[in-house]
Amino acid sequence: MSAVQAIITTEKVLQAFIAFSTNLSVIPVVYHCLKRGSAYEGIIGISCALASMMYHVGEVFENTWWFKLSGMTSGQWHRLDNVFTILTFQALCFFLMDIQSQQNTELLRWIFLVITLYCQERAPWQIEFTIIPIVSALILLIIRHSLRRKIPDWIKSKFFLYGFGFFGVAAFFFARGLDDNNDYLRINHGIWHFFIGISFYFIFLSKEKLNEKNLLHVSFNLHYLDKINI
């Protein structure tokens, strides 16, 4: 009996370690945001990672004295994790909107914070109340660039392609990890953590590294012209 208990304990510790360590992929994008002076995005990003770490560690160690020092249960950390996750996606959308007025950006952040808190207080465990505030920001991003009638340059960047690709991988494993009972050691969910952090890093880079060598159509044309000259 003790041997079985030891195996279960080892697995749970490993589960907590995987969830904790895979959240560290947020470090590059947080560092990048803070370095460029984007305190909002940086603080939201690190808060999201910390809330996620505490939630997953709490799933295993909630009854230990040292976890109780956090003052919250794993369920409460989970709700906080949901809030910060939504805010990170919204922050990315606002960043990609190319809004010149800082006042307008702040207005959007506060309005969507209110919407997010309402949705999470109303039904934190219903997936639609997590999706609504994220999709709302995404729709606003699409409308913003549609009204300008111009495809933004960052969407033509190889960094955006990398970020979008990693996002696709992350989404795949997120969907696979929705069934907690069939996600051994929460590995699928951990892979989601890892790739979403990498995805955000490249997407943030896509807007800032807009030189010719990073634009896909320019790179293709230059490569084609080199071949012709040969």
Coordinates of C-alpha atoms in Angstrom, one line a residue:
M1 CA 0.0 0.0 0.0
S2 CA 2.8 2.4 0.9
A3 CA 4.6 1.6 -2.4
V4 CA 1.4 2.5 -4.3
Q5 CA 1.1 5.7 -2.4
A6 CA 4.8 6.5 -3.1
I7 CA 4.2 6.0 -6.8
I8 CA 1.1 8.3 -6.8
T9 CA 3.0 10.9 -4.8
T10 CA 5.9 10.8 -7.2
E11 CA 3.6 11.2 -10.2
K12 CA 1.8 14.1 -8.6
V13 CA 5.1 15.8 -7.8
L14 CA 6.2 15.3 -11.4
Q15 CA 2.9 16.7 -12.6
A16 CA 3.4 19.8 -10.6
F17 CA 7.0 20.2 -11.8
I18 CA 5.9 19.9 -15.5
A19 CA 3.2 22.5 -15.0
F20 CA 5.6 24.8 -13.1
S21 CA 8.6 24.5 -15.5
T22 CA 6.7 24.8 -18.7
N23 CA 5.4 28.2 -17.6
L24 CA 9.0 29.5 -17.7
S25 CA 8.7 29.8 -21.5
V26 CA 7.1 33.2 -20.7
I27 CA 10.5 34.6 -19.6
P28 CA 11.7 35.7 -23.1
V29 CA 8.5 37.7 -24.0
V30 CA 8.3 39.2 -20.5
Y31 CA 11.9 40.3 -20.7
H32 CA 11.4 41.7 -24.2
C33 CA 8.3 43.7 -23.1
L34 CA 10.0 45.2 -20.1
K35 CA 13.1 46.0 -22.1
R36 CA 11.1 47.9 -24.7
G37 CA 9.2 49.8 -21.9
S38 CA 5.9 47.9 -22.2
A39 CA 5.3 47.5 -18.5
Y40 CA 1.6 46.5 -18.9
E41 CA 2.3 43.5 -21.2
G42 CA 5.3 42.4 -19.1
I43 CA 3.5 42.5 -15.8
I44 CA 0.4 40.8 -17.1
G45 CA 2.6 38.1 -18.7
I46 CA 4.5 37.3 -15.5
S47 CA 1.4 37.5 -13.4
C48 CA -0.3 35.0 -15.7
A49 CA 2.7 32.6 -15.4
L50 CA 2.8 32.9 -11.6
A51 CA -1.0 32.3 -11.2
S52 CA -0.8 29.3 -13.4
M53 CA 2.2 27.9 -11.5
M54 CA 0.4 28.4 -8.2
Y55 CA -2.8 26.8 -9.5
H56 CA -1.1 23.7 -10.8
V57 CA 1.2 23.3 -7.8
G58 CA -1.9 23.8 -5.6
E59 CA -3.6 20.9 -7.3
V60 CA -1.0 18.6 -5.6
F61 CA 0.1 20.5 -2.5
E62 CA -3.0 22.5 -1.5
N63 CA -3.1 20.9 2.0
T64 CA 0.5 21.6 2.8
W65 CA 1.3 24.3 5.3
W66 CA 3.6 26.1 2.9
F67 CA 1.0 26.3 0.1
K68 CA -1.5 27.6 2.6
L69 CA 0.8 30.6 3.1
S70 CA -0.4 31.9 -0.3
G71 CA -3.7 32.6 1.3
M72 CA -5.8 31.0 -1.5
T73 CA -6.9 27.6 -2.7
S74 CA -5.9 26.1 -6.0
G75 CA -9.4 26.9 -7.2
Q76 CA -8.9 30.5 -6.4
W77 CA -5.6 30.5 -8.2
H78 CA -7.3 28.9 -11.1
R79 CA -9.8 31.7 -11.4
L80 CA -6.9 34.3 -11.2
D81 CA -5.1 32.3 -13.9
N82 CA -8.1 32.6 -16.1
V83 CA -8.3 36.3 -15.7
F84 CA -4.6 36.9 -16.5
T85 CA -4.7 34.5 -19.4
I86 CA -7.6 36.5 -20.9
L87 CA -5.7 39.8 -20.3
T88 CA -2.6 38.5 -22.0
F89 CA -4.5 37.7 -25.2
Q90 CA -6.2 41.0 -25.1
A91 CA -2.9 42.8 -24.5
L92 CA -1.5 41.1 -27.6
C93 CA -4.5 42.2 -29.7
F94 CA -4.2 45.8 -28.5
F95 CA -0.4 45.8 -29.2
L96 CA -1.1 44.6 -32.8
M97 CA -3.8 47.3 -33.4
D98 CA -1.0 50.0 -34.0
I99 CA -2.9 52.5 -31.9
Q100 CA -1.0 55.7 -31.7
S101 CA -2.8 57.3 -28.8
Q102 CA -1.7 56.0 -25.4
Q103 CA -5.0 57.3 -24.0
N104 CA -7.0 55.2 -26.4
T105 CA -4.9 52.1 -25.5
E106 CA -5.5 52.7 -21.8
L107 CA -9.2 53.1 -22.4
L108 CA -9.4 49.7 -24.2
R109 CA -7.4 48.0 -21.4
W110 CA -9.7 49.2 -18.7
I111 CA -12.9 48.5 -20.6
F112 CA -11.8 45.0 -21.4
L113 CA -10.6 44.4 -17.8
V114 CA -14.2 45.2 -16.6
I115 CA -15.6 42.8 -19.2
T116 CA -13.1 40.1 -18.2
L117 CA -13.8 40.4 -14.5
Y118 CA -17.6 40.3 -15.1
C119 CA -17.3 37.1 -17.3
Q120 CA -15.1 35.4 -14.8
E121 CA -17.2 36.3 -11.8
R122 CA -20.3 35.1 -13.6
A123 CA -19.1 31.7 -14.8
P124 CA -15.4 31.0 -14.4
W125 CA -15.8 27.3 -15.4
Q126 CA -17.9 27.8 -18.5
I127 CA -15.5 28.0 -21.5
E128 CA -17.7 30.5 -23.3
F129 CA -17.1 33.1 -20.6
T130 CA -13.4 32.7 -21.2
I131 CA -13.7 32.9 -25.0
I132 CA -16.0 35.9 -25.2
P133 CA -13.6 38.5 -23.8
I134 CA -10.7 37.1 -25.9
V135 CA -12.7 36.9 -29.2
S136 CA -14.1 40.3 -28.6
A137 CA -10.6 41.8 -28.6
L138 CA -9.7 39.8 -31.7
I139 CA -12.7 41.0 -33.6
L140 CA -11.8 44.6 -32.6
L141 CA -8.3 43.9 -34.0
I142 CA -9.7 42.7 -37.3
I143 CA -12.1 45.6 -37.6
R144 CA -9.3 48.1 -36.9
H145 CA -7.2 46.9 -39.8
S146 CA -10.1 46.3 -42.1
L147 CA -11.2 49.9 -41.7
R148 CA -7.6 51.0 -42.6
R149 CA -7.9 48.9 -45.8
K150 CA -4.3 47.8 -45.5
I151 CA -2.7 44.5 -44.5
P152 CA -0.3 45.3 -41.7
D153 CA 3.4 44.7 -42.4
W154 CA 3.8 42.6 -39.3
I155 CA 1.5 39.9 -40.7
K156 CA 4.0 39.5 -43.6
S157 CA 7.0 39.0 -41.2
K158 CA 8.6 35.6 -40.8
F159 CA 8.4 36.2 -37.0
F160 CA 4.6 36.3 -37.2
L161 CA 4.7 33.1 -39.3
Y162 CA 6.8 31.5 -36.6
G163 CA 4.5 32.8 -33.8
F164 CA 1.4 31.7 -35.6
G165 CA 2.8 28.3 -36.2
F166 CA 3.8 27.8 -32.5
F167 CA 0.3 29.1 -31.6
G168 CA -1.2 26.3 -33.7
V169 CA 0.9 23.7 -31.9
A170 CA -0.1 25.2 -28.6
A171 CA -3.8 25.2 -29.4
F172 CA -3.6 21.6 -30.5
F173 CA -2.2 20.5 -27.2
F174 CA -4.5 22.7 -25.3
A175 CA -7.5 20.9 -26.8
R176 CA -5.9 17.6 -26.1
G177 CA -5.4 18.5 -22.4
L178 CA -9.0 19.6 -21.8
D179 CA -9.8 16.2 -20.5
D180 CA -7.8 16.2 -17.3
N181 CA -8.5 12.5 -16.6
N182 CA -6.9 11.4 -19.8
D183 CA -4.0 13.8 -19.8
Y184 CA -1.3 11.8 -17.9
L185 CA 0.8 14.1 -15.7
R186 CA -1.0 17.0 -17.5
I187 CA 1.7 16.7 -20.2
N188 CA -0.5 18.0 -23.0
H189 CA -1.4 21.0 -20.8
G190 CA 2.2 21.6 -20.0
I191 CA 3.1 21.6 -23.7
W192 CA 0.4 24.2 -24.2
H193 CA 2.2 26.4 -21.6
F194 CA 5.5 26.0 -23.3
F195 CA 4.5 26.8 -26.9
I196 CA 2.1 29.6 -26.1
G197 CA 4.9 31.5 -24.4
I198 CA 7.2 31.0 -27.4
S199 CA 4.3 32.0 -29.7
F200 CA 3.7 35.3 -27.9
Y201 CA 7.5 36.1 -28.1
F202 CA 7.7 35.7 -31.9
I203 CA 4.4 37.6 -32.5
F204 CA 5.6 40.5 -30.4
L205 CA 8.9 40.5 -32.4
S206 CA 7.0 40.5 -35.7
K207 CA 5.8 44.1 -35.2
E208 CA 9.2 45.5 -34.2
K209 CA 11.6 43.8 -36.6
L210 CA 10.1 45.1 -39.8
N211 CA 13.2 45.3 -42.0
E212 CA 13.4 43.9 -45.5
K213 CA 15.1 40.6 -44.6
N214 CA 12.2 39.7 -42.2
L215 CA 9.4 40.4 -44.7
L216 CA 8.3 37.2 -46.4
H217 CA 7.4 38.7 -49.8
V218 CA 10.6 40.8 -49.9
S219 CA 12.8 37.8 -49.0
F220 CA 11.0 35.7 -51.7
N221 CA 11.5 38.3 -54.4
L222 CA 15.2 38.9 -53.5
H223 CA 15.8 35.1 -53.6
Y224 CA 14.0 34.9 -56.9
L225 CA 16.0 37.8 -58.4
D226 CA 19.3 36.2 -57.2
K227 CA 18.4 33.0 -59.1
I228 CA 17.6 35.0 -62.3
N229 CA 20.9 36.8 -62.1
I230 CA 22.7 33.5 -61.8

